[in-house]
Coordinates of C-alpha atoms in Angstrom, one line a residue:
X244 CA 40.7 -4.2 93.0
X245 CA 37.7 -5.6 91.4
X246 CA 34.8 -6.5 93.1
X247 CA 33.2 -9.4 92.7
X248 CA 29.5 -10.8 93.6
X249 CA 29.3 -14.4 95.4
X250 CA 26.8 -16.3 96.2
X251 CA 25.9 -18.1 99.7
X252 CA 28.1 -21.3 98.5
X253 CA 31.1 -18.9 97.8
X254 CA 30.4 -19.4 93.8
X255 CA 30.0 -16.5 91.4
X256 CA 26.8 -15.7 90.3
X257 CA 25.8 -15.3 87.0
X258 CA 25.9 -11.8 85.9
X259 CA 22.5 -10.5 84.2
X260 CA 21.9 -7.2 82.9
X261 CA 18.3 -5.7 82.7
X262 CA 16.7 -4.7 79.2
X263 CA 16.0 -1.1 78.6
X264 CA 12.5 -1.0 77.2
X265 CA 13.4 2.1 75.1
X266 CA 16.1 0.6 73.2
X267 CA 13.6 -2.7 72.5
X268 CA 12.1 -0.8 70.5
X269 CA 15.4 0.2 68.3
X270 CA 14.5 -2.2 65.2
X271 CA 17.3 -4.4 64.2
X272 CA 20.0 -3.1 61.9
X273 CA 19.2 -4.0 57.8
X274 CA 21.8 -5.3 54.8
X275 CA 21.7 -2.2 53.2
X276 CA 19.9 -2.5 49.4
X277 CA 21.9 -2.6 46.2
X278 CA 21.1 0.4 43.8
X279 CA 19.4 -1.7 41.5
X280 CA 17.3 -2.6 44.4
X281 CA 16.5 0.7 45.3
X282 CA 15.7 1.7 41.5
X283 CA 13.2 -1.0 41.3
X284 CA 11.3 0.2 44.7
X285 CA 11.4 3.5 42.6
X286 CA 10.7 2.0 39.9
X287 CA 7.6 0.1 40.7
X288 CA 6.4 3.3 42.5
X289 CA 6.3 5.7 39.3
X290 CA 4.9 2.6 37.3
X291 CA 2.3 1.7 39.8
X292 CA -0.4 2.8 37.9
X293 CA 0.0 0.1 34.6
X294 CA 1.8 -2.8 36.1
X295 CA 0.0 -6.1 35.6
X296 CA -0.6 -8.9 37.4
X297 CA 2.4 -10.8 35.8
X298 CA 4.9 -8.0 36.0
X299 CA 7.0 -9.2 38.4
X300 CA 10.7 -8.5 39.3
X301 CA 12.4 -10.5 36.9
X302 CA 10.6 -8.6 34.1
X303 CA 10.9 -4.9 35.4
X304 CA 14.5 -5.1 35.8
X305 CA 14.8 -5.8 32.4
X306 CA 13.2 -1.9 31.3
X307 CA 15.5 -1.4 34.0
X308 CA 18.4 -3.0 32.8
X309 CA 18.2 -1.7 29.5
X310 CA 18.1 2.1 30.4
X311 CA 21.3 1.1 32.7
X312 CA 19.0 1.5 35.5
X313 CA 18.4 5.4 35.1
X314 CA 14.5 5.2 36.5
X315 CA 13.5 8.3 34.9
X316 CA 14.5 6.7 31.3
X317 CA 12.8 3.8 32.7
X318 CA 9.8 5.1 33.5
X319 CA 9.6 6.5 30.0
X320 CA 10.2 3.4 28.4
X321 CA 8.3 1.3 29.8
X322 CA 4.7 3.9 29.3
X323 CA 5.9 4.7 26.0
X324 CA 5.6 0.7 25.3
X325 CA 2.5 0.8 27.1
X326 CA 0.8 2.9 24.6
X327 CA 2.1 1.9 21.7
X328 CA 1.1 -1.8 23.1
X329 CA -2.8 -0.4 23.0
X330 CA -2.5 1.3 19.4
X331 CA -0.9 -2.3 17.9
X332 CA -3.6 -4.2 19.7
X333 CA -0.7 -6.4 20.8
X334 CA -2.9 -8.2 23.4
X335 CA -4.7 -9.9 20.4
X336 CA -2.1 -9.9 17.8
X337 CA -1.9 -13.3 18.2
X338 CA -4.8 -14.1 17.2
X339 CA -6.4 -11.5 15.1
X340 CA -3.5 -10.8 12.6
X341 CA -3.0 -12.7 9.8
X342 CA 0.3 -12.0 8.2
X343 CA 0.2 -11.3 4.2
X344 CA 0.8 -14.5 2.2
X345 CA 4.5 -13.0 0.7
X346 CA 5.5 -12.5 5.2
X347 CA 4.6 -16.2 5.5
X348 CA 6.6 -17.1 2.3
X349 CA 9.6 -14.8 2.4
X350 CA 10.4 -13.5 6.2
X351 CA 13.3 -15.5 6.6
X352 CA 13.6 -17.1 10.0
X353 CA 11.7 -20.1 12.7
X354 CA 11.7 -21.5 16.0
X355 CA 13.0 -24.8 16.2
X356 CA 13.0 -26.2 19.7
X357 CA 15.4 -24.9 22.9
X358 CA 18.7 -24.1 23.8
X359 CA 20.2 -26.2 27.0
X360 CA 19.3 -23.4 28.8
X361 CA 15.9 -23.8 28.3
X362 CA 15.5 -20.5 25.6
X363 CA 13.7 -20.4 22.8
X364 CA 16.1 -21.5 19.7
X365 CA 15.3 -19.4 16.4
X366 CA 17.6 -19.7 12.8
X367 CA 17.5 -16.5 10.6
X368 CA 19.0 -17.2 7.4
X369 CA 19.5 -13.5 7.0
X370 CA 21.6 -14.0 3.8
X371 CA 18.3 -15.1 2.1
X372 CA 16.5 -12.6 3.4
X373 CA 15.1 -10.1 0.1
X374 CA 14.4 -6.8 2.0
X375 CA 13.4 -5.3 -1.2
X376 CA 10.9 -7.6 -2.2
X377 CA 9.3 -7.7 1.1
X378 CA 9.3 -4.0 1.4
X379 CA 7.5 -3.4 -2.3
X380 CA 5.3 -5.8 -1.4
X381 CA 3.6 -4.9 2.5
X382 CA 2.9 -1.6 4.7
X383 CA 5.6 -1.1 6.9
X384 CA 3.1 -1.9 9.2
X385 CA 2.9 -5.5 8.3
X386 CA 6.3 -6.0 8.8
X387 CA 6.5 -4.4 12.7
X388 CA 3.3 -6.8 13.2
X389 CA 4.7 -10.0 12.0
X390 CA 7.8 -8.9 14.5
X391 CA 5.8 -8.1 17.2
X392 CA 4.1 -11.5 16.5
X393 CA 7.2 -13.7 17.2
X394 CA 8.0 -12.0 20.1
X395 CA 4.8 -12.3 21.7
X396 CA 5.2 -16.4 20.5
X397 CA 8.4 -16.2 22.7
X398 CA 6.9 -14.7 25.9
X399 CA 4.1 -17.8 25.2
X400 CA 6.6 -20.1 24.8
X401 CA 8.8 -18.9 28.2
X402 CA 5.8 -19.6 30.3
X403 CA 5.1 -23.2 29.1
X404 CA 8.6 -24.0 28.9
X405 CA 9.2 -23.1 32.5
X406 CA 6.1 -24.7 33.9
X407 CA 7.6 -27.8 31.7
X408 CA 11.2 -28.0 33.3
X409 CA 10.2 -25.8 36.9
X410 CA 12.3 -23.2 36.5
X411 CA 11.8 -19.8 35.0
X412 CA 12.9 -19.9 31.4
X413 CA 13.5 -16.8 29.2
X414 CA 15.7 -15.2 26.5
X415 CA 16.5 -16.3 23.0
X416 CA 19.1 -17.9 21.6
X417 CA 19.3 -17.0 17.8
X418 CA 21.7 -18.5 15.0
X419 CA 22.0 -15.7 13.0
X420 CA 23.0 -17.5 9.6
X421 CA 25.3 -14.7 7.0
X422 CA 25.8 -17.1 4.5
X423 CA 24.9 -15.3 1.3
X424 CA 25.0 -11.9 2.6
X425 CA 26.4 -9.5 -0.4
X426 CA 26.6 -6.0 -0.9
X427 CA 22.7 -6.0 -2.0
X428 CA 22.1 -6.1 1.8
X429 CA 24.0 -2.6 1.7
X430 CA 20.5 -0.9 0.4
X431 CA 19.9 1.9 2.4
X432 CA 16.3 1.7 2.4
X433 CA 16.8 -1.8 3.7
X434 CA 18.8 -1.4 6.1
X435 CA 16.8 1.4 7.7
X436 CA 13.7 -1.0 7.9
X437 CA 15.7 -3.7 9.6
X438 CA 17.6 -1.3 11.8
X439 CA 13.8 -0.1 12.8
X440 CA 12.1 -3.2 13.2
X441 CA 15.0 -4.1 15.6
X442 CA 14.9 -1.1 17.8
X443 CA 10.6 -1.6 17.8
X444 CA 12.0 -4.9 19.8
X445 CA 14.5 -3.2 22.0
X446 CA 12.0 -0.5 23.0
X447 CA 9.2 -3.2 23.7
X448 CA 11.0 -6.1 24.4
X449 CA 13.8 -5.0 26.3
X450 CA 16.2 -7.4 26.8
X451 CA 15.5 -10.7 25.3
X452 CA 18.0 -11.6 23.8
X453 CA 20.1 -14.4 25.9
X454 CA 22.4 -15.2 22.8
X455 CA 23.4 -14.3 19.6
X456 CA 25.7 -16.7 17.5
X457 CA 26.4 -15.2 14.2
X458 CA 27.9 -18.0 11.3
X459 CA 29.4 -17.5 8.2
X460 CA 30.2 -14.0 8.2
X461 CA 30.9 -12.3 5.2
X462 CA 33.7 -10.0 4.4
X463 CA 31.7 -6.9 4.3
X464 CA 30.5 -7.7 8.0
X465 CA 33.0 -5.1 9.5
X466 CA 31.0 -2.7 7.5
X467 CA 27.5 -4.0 8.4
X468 CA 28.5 -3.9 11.9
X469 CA 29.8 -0.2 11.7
X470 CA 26.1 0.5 10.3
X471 CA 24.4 -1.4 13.3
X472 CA 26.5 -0.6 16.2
X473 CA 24.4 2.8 17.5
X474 CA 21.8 0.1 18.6
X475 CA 24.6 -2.3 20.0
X476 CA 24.8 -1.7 23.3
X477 CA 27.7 -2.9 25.6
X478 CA 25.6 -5.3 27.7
X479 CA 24.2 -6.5 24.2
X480 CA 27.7 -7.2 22.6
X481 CA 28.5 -9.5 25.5
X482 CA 25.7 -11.5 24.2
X483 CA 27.4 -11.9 20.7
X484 CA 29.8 -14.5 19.3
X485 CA 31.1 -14.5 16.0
X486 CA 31.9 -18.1 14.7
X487 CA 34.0 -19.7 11.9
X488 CA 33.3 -21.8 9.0
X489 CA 33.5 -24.8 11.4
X490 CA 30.8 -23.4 13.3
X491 CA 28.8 -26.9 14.1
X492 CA 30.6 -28.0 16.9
X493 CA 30.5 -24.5 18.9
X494 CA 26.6 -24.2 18.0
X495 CA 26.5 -27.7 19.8
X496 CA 27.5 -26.0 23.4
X497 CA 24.5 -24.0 23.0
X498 CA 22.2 -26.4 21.6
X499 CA 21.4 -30.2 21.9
X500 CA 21.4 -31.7 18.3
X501 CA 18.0 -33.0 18.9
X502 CA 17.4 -28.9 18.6
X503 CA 19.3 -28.3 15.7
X504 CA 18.8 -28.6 12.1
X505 CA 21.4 -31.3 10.3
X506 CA 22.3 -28.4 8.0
X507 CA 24.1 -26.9 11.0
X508 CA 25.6 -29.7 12.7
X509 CA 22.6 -31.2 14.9
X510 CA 20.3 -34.3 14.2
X511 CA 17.1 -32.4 14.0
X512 CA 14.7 -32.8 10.4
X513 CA 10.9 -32.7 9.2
X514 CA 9.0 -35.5 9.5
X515 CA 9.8 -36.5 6.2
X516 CA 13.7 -36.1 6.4
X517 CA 14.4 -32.5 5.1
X518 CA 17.8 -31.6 7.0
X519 CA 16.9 -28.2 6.8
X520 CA 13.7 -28.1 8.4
X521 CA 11.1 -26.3 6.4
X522 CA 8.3 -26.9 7.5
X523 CA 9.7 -24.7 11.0
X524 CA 12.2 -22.3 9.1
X525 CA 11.1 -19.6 6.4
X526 CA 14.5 -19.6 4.3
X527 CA 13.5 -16.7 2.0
X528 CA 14.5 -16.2 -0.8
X529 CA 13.8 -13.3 -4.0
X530 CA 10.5 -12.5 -4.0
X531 CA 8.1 -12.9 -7.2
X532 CA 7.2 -9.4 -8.8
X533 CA 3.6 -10.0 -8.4
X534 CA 3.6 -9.3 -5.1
X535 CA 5.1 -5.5 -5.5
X536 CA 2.2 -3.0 -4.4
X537 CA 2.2 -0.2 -6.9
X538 CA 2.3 2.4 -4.1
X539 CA 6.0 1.3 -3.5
X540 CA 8.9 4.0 -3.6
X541 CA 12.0 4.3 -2.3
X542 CA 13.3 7.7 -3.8
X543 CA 13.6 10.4 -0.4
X544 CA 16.9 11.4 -0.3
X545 CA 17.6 11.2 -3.9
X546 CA 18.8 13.6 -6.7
X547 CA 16.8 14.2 -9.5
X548 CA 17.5 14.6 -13.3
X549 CA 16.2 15.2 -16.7
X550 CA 18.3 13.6 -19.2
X551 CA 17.0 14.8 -22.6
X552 CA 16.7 12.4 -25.7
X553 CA 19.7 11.0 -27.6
X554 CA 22.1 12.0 -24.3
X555 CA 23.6 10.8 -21.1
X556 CA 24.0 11.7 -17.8
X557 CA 27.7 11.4 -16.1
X558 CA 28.4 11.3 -12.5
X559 CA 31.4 11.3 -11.2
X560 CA 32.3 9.4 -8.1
X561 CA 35.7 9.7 -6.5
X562 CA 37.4 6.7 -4.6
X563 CA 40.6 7.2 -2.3
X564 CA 40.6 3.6 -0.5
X565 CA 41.2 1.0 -2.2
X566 CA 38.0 -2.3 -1.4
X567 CA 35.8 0.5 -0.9
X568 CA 32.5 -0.5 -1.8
X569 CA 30.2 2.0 -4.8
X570 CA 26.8 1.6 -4.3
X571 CA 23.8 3.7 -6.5
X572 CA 20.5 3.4 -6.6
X573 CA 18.0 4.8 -9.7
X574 CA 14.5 4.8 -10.9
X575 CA 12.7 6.8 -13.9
X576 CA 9.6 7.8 -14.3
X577 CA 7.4 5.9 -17.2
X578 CA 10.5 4.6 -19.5
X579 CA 13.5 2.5 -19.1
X580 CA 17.0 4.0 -19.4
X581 CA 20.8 2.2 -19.9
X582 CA 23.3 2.5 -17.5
X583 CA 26.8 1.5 -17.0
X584 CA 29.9 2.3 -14.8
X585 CA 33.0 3.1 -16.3
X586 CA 36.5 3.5 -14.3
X587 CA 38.4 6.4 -15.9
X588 CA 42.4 5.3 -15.8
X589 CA 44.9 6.9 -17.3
X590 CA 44.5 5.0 -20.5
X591 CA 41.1 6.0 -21.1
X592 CA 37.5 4.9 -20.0
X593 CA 37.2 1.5 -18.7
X594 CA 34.0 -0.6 -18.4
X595 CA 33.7 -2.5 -15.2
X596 CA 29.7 -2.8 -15.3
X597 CA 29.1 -2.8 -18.9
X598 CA 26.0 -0.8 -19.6
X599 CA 22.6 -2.4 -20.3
X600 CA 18.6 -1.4 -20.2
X601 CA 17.3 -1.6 -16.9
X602 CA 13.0 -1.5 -16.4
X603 CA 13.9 0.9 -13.5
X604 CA 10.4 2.7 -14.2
X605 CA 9.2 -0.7 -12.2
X606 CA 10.8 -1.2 -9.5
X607 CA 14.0 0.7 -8.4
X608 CA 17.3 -0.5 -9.2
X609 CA 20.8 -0.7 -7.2
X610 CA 23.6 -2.4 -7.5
X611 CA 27.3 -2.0 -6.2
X612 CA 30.9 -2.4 -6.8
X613 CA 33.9 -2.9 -5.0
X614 CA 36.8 -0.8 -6.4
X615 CA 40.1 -2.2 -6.0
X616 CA 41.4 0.8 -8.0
X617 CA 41.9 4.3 -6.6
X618 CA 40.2 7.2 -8.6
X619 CA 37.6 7.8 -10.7
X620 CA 34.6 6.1 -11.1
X621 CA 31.8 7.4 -13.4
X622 CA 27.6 6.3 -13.5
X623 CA 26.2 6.4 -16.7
X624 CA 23.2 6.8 -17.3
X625 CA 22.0 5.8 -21.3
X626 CA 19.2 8.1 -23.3
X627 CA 21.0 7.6 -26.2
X628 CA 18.6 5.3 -27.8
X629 CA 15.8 7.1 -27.5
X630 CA 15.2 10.2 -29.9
X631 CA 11.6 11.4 -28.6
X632 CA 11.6 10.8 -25.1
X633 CA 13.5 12.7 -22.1
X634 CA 13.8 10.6 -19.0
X635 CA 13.4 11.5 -15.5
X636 CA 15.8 9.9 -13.3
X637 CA 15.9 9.5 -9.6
X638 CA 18.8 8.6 -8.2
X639 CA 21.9 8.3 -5.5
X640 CA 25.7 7.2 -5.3
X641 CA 27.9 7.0 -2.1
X642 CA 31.1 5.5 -1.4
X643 CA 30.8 2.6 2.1
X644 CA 34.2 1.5 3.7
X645 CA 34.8 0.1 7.2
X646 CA 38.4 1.3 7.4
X647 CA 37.8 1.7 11.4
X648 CA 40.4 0.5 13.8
X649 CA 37.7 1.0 16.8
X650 CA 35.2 -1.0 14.7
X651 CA 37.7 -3.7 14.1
X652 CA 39.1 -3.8 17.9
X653 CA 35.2 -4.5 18.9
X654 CA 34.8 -7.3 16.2
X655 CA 37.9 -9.0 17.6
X656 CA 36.3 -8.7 21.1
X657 CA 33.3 -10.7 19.5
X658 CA 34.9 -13.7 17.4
X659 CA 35.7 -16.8 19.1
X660 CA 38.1 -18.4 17.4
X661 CA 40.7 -15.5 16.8
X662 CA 40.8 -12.4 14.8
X663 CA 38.6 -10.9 11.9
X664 CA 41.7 -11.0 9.4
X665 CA 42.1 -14.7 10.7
X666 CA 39.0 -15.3 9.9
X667 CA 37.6 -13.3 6.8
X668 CA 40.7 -15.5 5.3
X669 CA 40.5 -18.8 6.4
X670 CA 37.0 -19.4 5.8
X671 CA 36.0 -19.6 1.9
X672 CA 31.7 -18.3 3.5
X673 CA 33.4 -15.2 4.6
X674 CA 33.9 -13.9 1.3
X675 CA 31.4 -12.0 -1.1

């Protein structure tokens, strides 16, 4: 039987238990931290040495984030940035750099107001965009500037939009306009540049980008995502939609109209009516020879040639799928030189780009084809007409397809309004 203690009055008294002083002393138990918590403690702690004053949380998870929260990799990163940071003089860019007068005219892309969410909104008509031009006409130096320029603009822009609504405001939304985009965009020299001025932002801007709302996609956009997609990562495909040709209404979720251009659906214009908004949007476009630096050339990786007067040089290309794309590339030294491309059925040699002088001792020339005939395909190149003069050529030839179930399963993941086949038919700007 249990024993009981009563008090005087025959009630029970209230049972109290004495504290044991060591166990006081026992702090009280913790939630225990994420991982990502505990990498940023690390984090911070290997960093300590170079973080500023306004490197908070928010913005060292995001060198975090985009090394999937390895620290090491992190850690790299982020002094890696540093440095290159003090050798751009990126604390003055803003500034001290003046961008060269063909940037201002032909680097396709503006700001032009805010997303609901508060982020930046920027338009790149990249269909205009004349890689080329722009690339025989500045250092590559110029053009990682003028980069690192806008997104310093942005992080400007974050901190007086946030003390403007009271909340923190950052990432990007970006209309990434394909209308126009053919297979001249498919210049490997081109491509390289823009592929490296975007990873120059990934490795020094990590994680920016909030969306990415590509429109008008053209039909060799499977192919021109097979090209990109080592830098896509799988947090950043998340980030992109692919849209139709009735794109205006979707952009609309994203973006009140008062922030958007009339061209694409919203009720924004320059002050004196233009629907396209110039005056905030660079929209490109080719850029004037007298701009070309003489210095310019594009010929590493390339095979070279002597083709001797009164001859012509043949080079065989073979295609085994048909709508694969033939794309070549030349230059000379000092002269011109004709050049065609013939398609070699079995009734004989067939032109299908008819030969013609090009003044590829200028400026480089490319071109491409898309071959809806299996075979043979054959470059000429013309020293016929000349009888004193051999001709040095420079040049390349490759064969580009994007017959890639893996690479079509991931666009499909990306569009919003149904499938890549759907789509590269239904919509007249989806084809070249």
């Amino acid at each position: 039987m249990s024993k009981k203690k009563y008090s005087l009055n025959g009630q029970l008294e209230p049972i109290t238990t004495q504290r044991d002083p060591d166990i006081d002393q026992i702090p009280a138990p913790q939630q225990p931290r994420s991982k990502e918590e505990i990498a940023l403690a690390k984090f911070k702690l290997k960093i300590q040495d170079l973080i500023k004053p306004d490197h908070d949380d928010v913005y060292l998870r995001r060198w975090l984030k985009a090394r999937s929260y390895d620290v090491d990799k992190a850690e790299q990163m982020y002094r890696a940035s540093m440095a290159f940071r003090e050798k751009m003089h990126v604390d003055t860019i803003l500034q001290k750099y003046q961008q060269p007068e063909v940037l201002q005219k032909y680097l396709t892309g503006g700001f032009c107001g805010h997303a609901k969410d508060g982020s930046p909104v920027r338009i790149e008509p990249y269909g205009r965009l004349d890689m080329k031009g722009i690339m025989c006409s500045v250092k590559k130096s110029d053009l990682e500037k003028a980069k690192i320029q806008q997104c310093e603009r942005t992080l400007r822009d974050w901190k007086a939009e946030s003390k403007k609504r009271g909340y923190r405001v950052d990432g990007l939304t970006v209309v990434f306009d394909m209308a126009g985009v053919s297979t001249k965009m498919l210049w490997r020299p081109g491509l390289k540049m823009y592929l490296h001025l975007v990873k120059v932002l990934e490795d020094n801007y990590p994680e920016m980008m909030r969306y990415l709302l590509i429109i008008n996609a053209p039909g060799i956009f499977p192919l021109l995502y097979k090209m990109c997609r080592p830098l896509i990562s799988e947090d950043m495909k998340k980030k992109i939609h692919v849209i139709g040709g009735d794109y205006k209404e979707y952009l609309l979720k994203y973006i009140d109209a008062t922030n958007l251009p009339v061209c694409y659906g919203g009720a924004l214009t320059d002050p004196d009516g233009d629907p396209t908004c110039r005056t905030m949007i660079c929209y490109g476009g080719e850029v004037p020879k007298h701009y070309y630096l003489q210095t310019a050339d594009f010929q590493e990786q390339m095979q070279s040639a002597v083709i001797p007067r009164g001859e012509k040089l043949n080079i065989d290309v073979q295609v085994d799928r048909k709508g694969s794309i033939l794309k070549w590339e030349f230059r000379t030294e000092d002269y011109d030189i004709g050049f065609g491309v013939f398609y070699q059925s079995s009734s004989g040699s067939v032109p299908v780009v008819q030969t013609s002088r090009a003044n590829s001792h200028v400026v480089s020339e490319d071109g491409s084809y898309i071959c809806d005939e299996l075979g043979t395909y054959t470059l000429c190149f013309d020293n016929s007409f000349s009888w004193t003069r051999n001709k040095r050529i420079y040049y390349s030839a490759e064969v580009m397809y994007a017959d890639d179930s893996l690479i079509t399963t991931e666009i499909n993941s990306l569009i919003e309004q149904g499938d890549w086949e759907t789509l590269s038919q239904r919509y007249e700007t989806t084809h070249l």
